[in-house]
Amino acid sequence: MKVSKNVWLLVFLVAAALALAGCGGGSKDCSPNCTYKDMVVGFLQTGSEGGWRAANTASFKETATQLGINLKFYDSQNDLAKQVAGFRQFIQDKEVNVIVLAALETTGWDDVLKEAQAAGKTVVLEDRRIDAPDNLYATYIGSDFAEEGRKSADEICKLLEGSASKNVWMLIGNVGSSAAKDRGQGFKEKMGACGITITKEQTANWSITEGKQVTEAWLKETKDVQAIFAQNDEMGLGAIEALKEAGLKPGVDVFVLSVDATAGAFKAMLAGELNVTVECNPLLAPQVYEAALKALNGESLPKWVPSQEGVFRSTDPNLQEITDSRKY
Ligand code: GYE
């Protein structure tokens, strides 16, 4: 049967209109009955700076496979400009209907969020909060970093009970990130309770190598330090190496506390070289995808869903058992 040119033209125009309207992937045309299989997620990860980040990335990739979500993973290589460029890439990508952001820094997102909103993209923040009006994103799923800082101060106060001087050195994460800002602010809120003084503080960019280098430099200047507060496990493990090379016993001569509770921290606690690790949960993907699906289907969400987290100490009687049960 010969199909006239006009009919083909009509078919082409309808298909184009549908594509433009977003049917068949990309926008929210499945709403309010979207399923995980309708989700095409553009995920802007910070980079690959350590154990916590590796567990966070794995959580997103594995959960996407389990749920049948089409995940487009973008590694920002810890470069803010690259992360913003990647964000715009996902806005342009007609297939993508959800953008998930682990923001490297808290500022600089208003414009790109407005562009995403205009393009009908659902935006969910994971891990790190940002300083932008919360009507520009569906929700934020991540830890209370300030509370982690407060817990860290409480724990170091306990470790330094009875100590004549309480000089503490703070190893800071990447400058500008909410995790670094809030953990530092939370610690400083509580440190006065037991007379802690921060005598040195500097960024070591979440890295074990820089954690070691910064601590080495400080030890060349003075050994008058009673405890080190490392804003993540990797920087704490670096400080431990530097203390040992300076002839000091980490966990004994100088107490060490870090944040994340990754496998490396448990190993150091079992060796008696790390005293405390404050947990920060990286396995956020199931909550993030669930929230994104609800947002796609037009459900309203709380603007922040804080993670539930604990504190682990080298003195915990069942430390080996806990270590064996950890997922990351
Ligand atoms: O503490 C650190 C990672 O944003 C909570 O980033 C995360 C932090 C985590 O590099 O290890």
Coordinates of C-alpha atoms and ligand atoms in Angstrom, one line a residue, residues 49 52-53 127-128 145 179 183 206 231-232 234 259-260 280, ligand 1:
E49 CA 39.2 11.6 47.0
W52 CA 34.0 7.7 51.9
R53 CA 33.7 8.9 48.3
D127 CA 25.9 14.6 50.7
R128 CA 26.7 18.3 50.7
F145 CA 28.1 18.1 59.5
A179 CA 31.3 19.4 55.2
R183 CA 32.4 20.5 61.0
W206 CA 40.5 15.2 52.5
Q231 CA 37.7 16.3 59.5
N232 CA 37.9 12.9 57.7
E234 CA 42.2 9.9 55.4
V259 CA 35.2 11.7 60.8
D260 CA 33.6 9.2 58.4
C280 CA 29.2 9.9 58.3
Ligands
GYE1 O1 33.8 13.3 55.1 C1 35.1 13.0 53.1 C2 34.8 13.3 51.7 O2 31.2 15.1 51.9 C3 30.8 13.9 53.8 O3 33.8 14.3 51.7 C4 31.7 14.0 52.6 C5 33.1 14.2 52.9 C6 33.8 13.1 53.7 O4 35.9 13.6 50.9 O5 35.8 11.9 53.4

